[in-house]
Amino acid sequence: MSIGTARLETAPAGGTTPAGGTTRAHTLTLWAGRSAVSIGGLHIAFFAVKARPQWAGWLSGELHGVTDPDLHAEAVRLFWALPGGFAVPLILLGLLLARMARTGQEVPRYVGWVLAGWVALDGWILAPSGFPLGLVPAALLILASRARRS
């Protein structure tokens, strides 16, 4: 068992655990992971098209030692939207959540709340944006946590 995680009881074919609970927490966690992977994938797909003209510059080192960000404002903005952004870590989090759900591990309660706080703050700072979509996996994780406690 890892730090901050506990094992969920495995449900038999009838859909309830030996203690009488349901697999609702498992299902919610699995869908939280799937939605996080989807959001990250959509983010990459959207910005990969928009950033295509910048790829050659990025790979040639155009942003190495940039002292005047205004000179390369578009390249810097798109860098932080795509390779330097949150999409890859969000996909990794989603894959981890899905694996934890499949292996019966419990996701710590704080993960859903921290994710919700982060996307709410960033959505407020950068509105309009896609940040509010992050509330979907956060809400699913919070609901899964509540389902485990009931």
PDB file of C-alpha atoms in Angstrom:
ATOM      1  CA  MET A   1       0.000   0.000   0.000  1.00  0.00           C
ATOM      2  CA  SER A   2       1.282   3.489  -0.884  1.00  0.00           C
ATOM      3  CA  ILE A   3       1.356   6.553   1.320  1.00  0.00           C
ATOM      4  CA  GLY A   4      -2.069   8.188   1.315  1.00  0.00           C
ATOM      5  CA  THR A   5      -3.882   5.298  -0.292  1.00  0.00           C
ATOM      6  CA  ALA A   6      -5.875   2.400   1.031  1.00  0.00           C
ATOM      7  CA  ARG A   7      -7.307  -0.644  -0.653  1.00  0.00           C
ATOM      8  CA  LEU A   8     -10.970  -0.590  -1.617  1.00  0.00           C
ATOM      9  CA  GLU A   9     -12.897  -3.755  -0.989  1.00  0.00           C
ATOM     10  CA  THR A  10     -13.269  -5.751  -4.169  1.00  0.00           C
ATOM     11  CA  ALA A  11     -16.851  -6.268  -5.191  1.00  0.00           C
ATOM     12  CA  PRO A  12     -18.091  -9.676  -6.288  1.00  0.00           C
ATOM     13  CA  ALA A  13     -20.194 -10.149  -9.418  1.00  0.00           C
ATOM     14  CA  GLY A  14     -23.331  -8.912  -7.620  1.00  0.00           C
ATOM     15  CA  GLY A  15     -21.928  -5.367  -7.464  1.00  0.00           C
ATOM     16  CA  THR A  16     -21.738  -5.026  -3.679  1.00  0.00           C
ATOM     17  CA  THR A  17     -18.815  -5.424  -1.344  1.00  0.00           C
ATOM     18  CA  PRO A  18     -18.876  -7.922   1.525  1.00  0.00           C
ATOM     19  CA  ALA A  19     -19.599  -5.010   3.879  1.00  0.00           C
ATOM     20  CA  GLY A  20     -22.710  -4.144   1.880  1.00  0.00           C
ATOM     21  CA  GLY A  21     -21.290  -1.110   0.007  1.00  0.00           C
ATOM     22  CA  THR A  22     -21.429  -0.614  -3.750  1.00  0.00           C
ATOM     23  CA  THR A  23     -18.771  -0.159  -6.356  1.00  0.00           C
ATOM     24  CA  ARG A  24     -19.919   3.441  -6.917  1.00  0.00           C
ATOM     25  CA  ALA A  25     -16.611   4.872  -5.631  1.00  0.00           C
ATOM     26  CA  HIS A  26     -14.708   2.615  -8.040  1.00  0.00           C
ATOM     27  CA  THR A  27     -16.842   3.703 -11.006  1.00  0.00           C
ATOM     28  CA  LEU A  28     -16.623   7.406 -10.143  1.00  0.00           C
ATOM     29  CA  THR A  29     -12.841   7.201  -9.777  1.00  0.00           C
ATOM     30  CA  LEU A  30     -12.515   5.369 -13.087  1.00  0.00           C
ATOM     31  CA  TRP A  31     -14.586   8.037 -14.856  1.00  0.00           C
ATOM     32  CA  ALA A  32     -12.595  10.808 -13.162  1.00  0.00           C
ATOM     33  CA  GLY A  33      -9.470   9.286 -14.681  1.00  0.00           C
ATOM     34  CA  ARG A  34     -11.049   8.868 -18.090  1.00  0.00           C
ATOM     35  CA  SER A  35     -12.331  12.449 -18.112  1.00  0.00           C
ATOM     36  CA  ALA A  36      -8.907  13.804 -17.072  1.00  0.00           C
ATOM     37  CA  VAL A  37      -7.230  11.888 -19.928  1.00  0.00           C
ATOM     38  CA  SER A  38      -9.869  13.171 -22.365  1.00  0.00           C
ATOM     39  CA  ILE A  39      -9.485  16.794 -21.266  1.00  0.00           C
ATOM     40  CA  GLY A  40      -5.688  16.596 -21.522  1.00  0.00           C
ATOM     41  CA  GLY A  41      -5.900  14.926 -24.938  1.00  0.00           C
ATOM     42  CA  LEU A  42      -8.329  17.536 -26.261  1.00  0.00           C
ATOM     43  CA  HIS A  43      -6.080  20.302 -24.949  1.00  0.00           C
ATOM     44  CA  ILE A  44      -3.077  18.838 -26.771  1.00  0.00           C
ATOM     45  CA  ALA A  45      -5.044  18.325 -29.989  1.00  0.00           C
ATOM     46  CA  PHE A  46      -6.382  21.897 -29.963  1.00  0.00           C
ATOM     47  CA  PHE A  47      -3.080  23.619 -29.219  1.00  0.00           C
ATOM     48  CA  ALA A  48      -0.955  21.321 -31.401  1.00  0.00           C
ATOM     49  CA  VAL A  49      -2.778  22.735 -34.418  1.00  0.00           C
ATOM     50  CA  LYS A  50      -2.502  26.344 -33.205  1.00  0.00           C
ATOM     51  CA  ALA A  51       1.190  25.982 -32.312  1.00  0.00           C
ATOM     52  CA  ARG A  52       2.293  24.196 -35.470  1.00  0.00           C
ATOM     53  CA  PRO A  53       4.084  27.291 -36.887  1.00  0.00           C
ATOM     54  CA  GLN A  54       6.142  27.520 -33.653  1.00  0.00           C
ATOM     55  CA  TRP A  55       7.428  23.928 -33.582  1.00  0.00           C
ATOM     56  CA  ALA A  56      10.533  24.574 -35.712  1.00  0.00           C
ATOM     57  CA  GLY A  57      11.521  27.547 -33.542  1.00  0.00           C
ATOM     58  CA  TRP A  58      11.043  25.609 -30.320  1.00  0.00           C
ATOM     59  CA  LEU A  59      13.139  22.688 -31.567  1.00  0.00           C
ATOM     60  CA  SER A  60      15.886  24.977 -32.900  1.00  0.00           C
ATOM     61  CA  GLY A  61      16.291  26.607 -29.468  1.00  0.00           C
ATOM     62  CA  GLU A  62      14.543  29.887 -30.245  1.00  0.00           C
ATOM     63  CA  LEU A  63      13.399  30.185 -26.627  1.00  0.00           C
ATOM     64  CA  HIS A  64      16.811  29.452 -25.055  1.00  0.00           C
ATOM     65  CA  GLY A  65      17.831  32.413 -22.914  1.00  0.00           C
ATOM     66  CA  VAL A  66      14.937  34.645 -23.938  1.00  0.00           C
ATOM     67  CA  THR A  67      15.454  37.909 -22.072  1.00  0.00           C
ATOM     68  CA  ASP A  68      12.737  39.872 -23.855  1.00  0.00           C
ATOM     69  CA  PRO A  69       9.538  37.773 -23.824  1.00  0.00           C
ATOM     70  CA  ASP A  70       7.766  40.444 -25.881  1.00  0.00           C
ATOM     71  CA  LEU A  71      10.070  39.677 -28.804  1.00  0.00           C
ATOM     72  CA  HIS A  72       8.800  36.076 -28.886  1.00  0.00           C
ATOM     73  CA  ALA A  73       5.430  36.626 -27.185  1.00  0.00           C
ATOM     74  CA  GLU A  74       3.425  34.261 -29.388  1.00  0.00           C
ATOM     75  CA  ALA A  75       6.035  31.482 -29.196  1.00  0.00           C
ATOM     76  CA  VAL A  76       6.227  31.806 -25.397  1.00  0.00           C
ATOM     77  CA  ARG A  77       2.428  31.913 -25.014  1.00  0.00           C
ATOM     78  CA  LEU A  78       1.952  28.815 -27.131  1.00  0.00           C
ATOM     79  CA  PHE A  79       4.828  27.039 -25.385  1.00  0.00           C
ATOM     80  CA  TRP A  80       3.057  27.437 -22.033  1.00  0.00           C
ATOM     81  CA  ALA A  81      -0.215  26.357 -23.647  1.00  0.00           C
ATOM     82  CA  LEU A  82       1.196  23.142 -25.099  1.00  0.00           C
ATOM     83  CA  PRO A  83       4.480  21.456 -24.124  1.00  0.00           C
ATOM     84  CA  GLY A  84       5.005  23.538 -20.991  1.00  0.00           C
ATOM     85  CA  GLY A  85       1.372  23.397 -19.904  1.00  0.00           C
ATOM     86  CA  PHE A  86      -0.759  21.133 -17.768  1.00  0.00           C
ATOM     87  CA  ALA A  87      -2.034  18.698 -20.412  1.00  0.00           C
ATOM     88  CA  VAL A  88       0.626  16.000 -20.059  1.00  0.00           C
ATOM     89  CA  PRO A  89       0.505  15.992 -16.223  1.00  0.00           C
ATOM     90  CA  LEU A  90      -3.313  15.907 -16.419  1.00  0.00           C
ATOM     91  CA  ILE A  91      -3.151  12.864 -18.709  1.00  0.00           C
ATOM     92  CA  LEU A  92      -0.707  11.190 -16.318  1.00  0.00           C
ATOM     93  CA  LEU A  93      -3.019  11.950 -13.377  1.00  0.00           C
ATOM     94  CA  GLY A  94      -5.957  10.511 -15.317  1.00  0.00           C
ATOM     95  CA  LEU A  95      -4.054   7.327 -16.139  1.00  0.00           C
ATOM     96  CA  LEU A  96      -3.019   6.991 -12.493  1.00  0.00           C
ATOM     97  CA  LEU A  97      -6.607   7.480 -11.303  1.00  0.00           C
ATOM     98  CA  ALA A  98      -7.919   4.895 -13.762  1.00  0.00           C
ATOM     99  CA  ARG A  99      -5.264   2.399 -12.666  1.00  0.00           C
ATOM    100  CA  MET A 100      -6.018   3.007  -9.000  1.00  0.00           C
ATOM    101  CA  ALA A 101      -9.709   2.405  -9.678  1.00  0.00           C
ATOM    102  CA  ARG A 102      -8.990  -0.804 -11.592  1.00  0.00           C
ATOM    103  CA  THR A 103      -6.667  -2.156  -8.900  1.00  0.00           C
ATOM    104  CA  GLY A 104      -9.032  -1.225  -6.091  1.00  0.00           C
ATOM    105  CA  GLN A 105      -6.907   1.499  -4.512  1.00  0.00           C
ATOM    106  CA  GLU A 106      -8.525   4.422  -2.778  1.00  0.00           C
ATOM    107  CA  VAL A 107      -7.600   7.899  -4.029  1.00  0.00           C
ATOM    108  CA  PRO A 108      -6.875  10.257  -1.126  1.00  0.00           C
ATOM    109  CA  ARG A 109      -9.710  12.695  -0.463  1.00  0.00           C
ATOM    110  CA  TYR A 110      -7.454  15.728  -0.896  1.00  0.00           C
ATOM    111  CA  VAL A 111      -6.784  14.968  -4.590  1.00  0.00           C
ATOM    112  CA  GLY A 112     -10.315  15.927  -5.672  1.00  0.00           C
ATOM    113  CA  TRP A 113     -10.399  19.033  -3.473  1.00  0.00           C
ATOM    114  CA  VAL A 114      -6.970  20.300  -4.564  1.00  0.00           C
ATOM    115  CA  LEU A 115      -7.822  19.698  -8.222  1.00  0.00           C
ATOM    116  CA  ALA A 116     -11.133  21.560  -7.772  1.00  0.00           C
ATOM    117  CA  GLY A 117      -9.420  24.495  -6.080  1.00  0.00           C
ATOM    118  CA  TRP A 118      -6.696  24.696  -8.701  1.00  0.00           C
ATOM    119  CA  VAL A 119      -9.034  24.672 -11.712  1.00  0.00           C
ATOM    120  CA  ALA A 120     -11.484  27.081 -10.046  1.00  0.00           C
ATOM    121  CA  LEU A 121      -8.715  29.590  -9.288  1.00  0.00           C
ATOM    122  CA  ASP A 122      -7.126  29.263 -12.719  1.00  0.00           C
ATOM    123  CA  GLY A 123     -10.527  29.455 -14.404  1.00  0.00           C
ATOM    124  CA  TRP A 124     -11.251  32.663 -12.531  1.00  0.00           C
ATOM    125  CA  ILE A 125      -7.856  34.151 -13.447  1.00  0.00           C
ATOM    126  CA  LEU A 126      -7.996  33.086 -17.098  1.00  0.00           C
ATOM    127  CA  ALA A 127     -11.610  33.447 -18.147  1.00  0.00           C
ATOM    128  CA  PRO A 128     -12.925  32.384 -20.552  1.00  0.00           C
ATOM    129  CA  SER A 129     -10.908  29.205 -20.799  1.00  0.00           C
ATOM    130  CA  GLY A 130     -11.241  25.452 -20.634  1.00  0.00           C
ATOM    131  CA  PHE A 131     -10.188  25.300 -16.984  1.00  0.00           C
ATOM    132  CA  PRO A 132     -13.759  24.727 -15.703  1.00  0.00           C
ATOM    133  CA  LEU A 133     -13.721  21.358 -17.516  1.00  0.00           C
ATOM    134  CA  GLY A 134     -11.294  20.242 -14.811  1.00  0.00           C
ATOM    135  CA  LEU A 135     -14.155  20.462 -12.336  1.00  0.00           C
ATOM    136  CA  VAL A 136     -15.599  17.281 -13.903  1.00  0.00           C
ATOM    137  CA  PRO A 137     -12.859  14.888 -12.692  1.00  0.00           C
ATOM    138  CA  ALA A 138     -12.558  16.867  -9.445  1.00  0.00           C
ATOM    139  CA  ALA A 139     -16.281  16.494  -8.716  1.00  0.00           C
ATOM    140  CA  LEU A 140     -16.171  12.785  -9.585  1.00  0.00           C
ATOM    141  CA  LEU A 141     -13.293  12.277  -7.147  1.00  0.00           C
ATOM    142  CA  ILE A 142     -15.117  14.193  -4.402  1.00  0.00           C
ATOM    143  CA  LEU A 143     -18.259  12.117  -5.014  1.00  0.00           C
ATOM    144  CA  ALA A 144     -16.170   8.925  -4.930  1.00  0.00           C
ATOM    145  CA  SER A 145     -14.702   9.971  -1.601  1.00  0.00           C
ATOM    146  CA  ARG A 146     -18.202  10.560  -0.215  1.00  0.00           C
ATOM    147  CA  ALA A 147     -19.404   7.218  -1.581  1.00  0.00           C
ATOM    148  CA  ARG A 148     -16.580   5.457   0.242  1.00  0.00           C
ATOM    149  CA  ARG A 149     -17.547   7.092   3.533  1.00  0.00           C
ATOM    150  CA  SER A 150     -21.229   6.130   3.272  1.00  0.00           C
TER     151      SER A 150
END
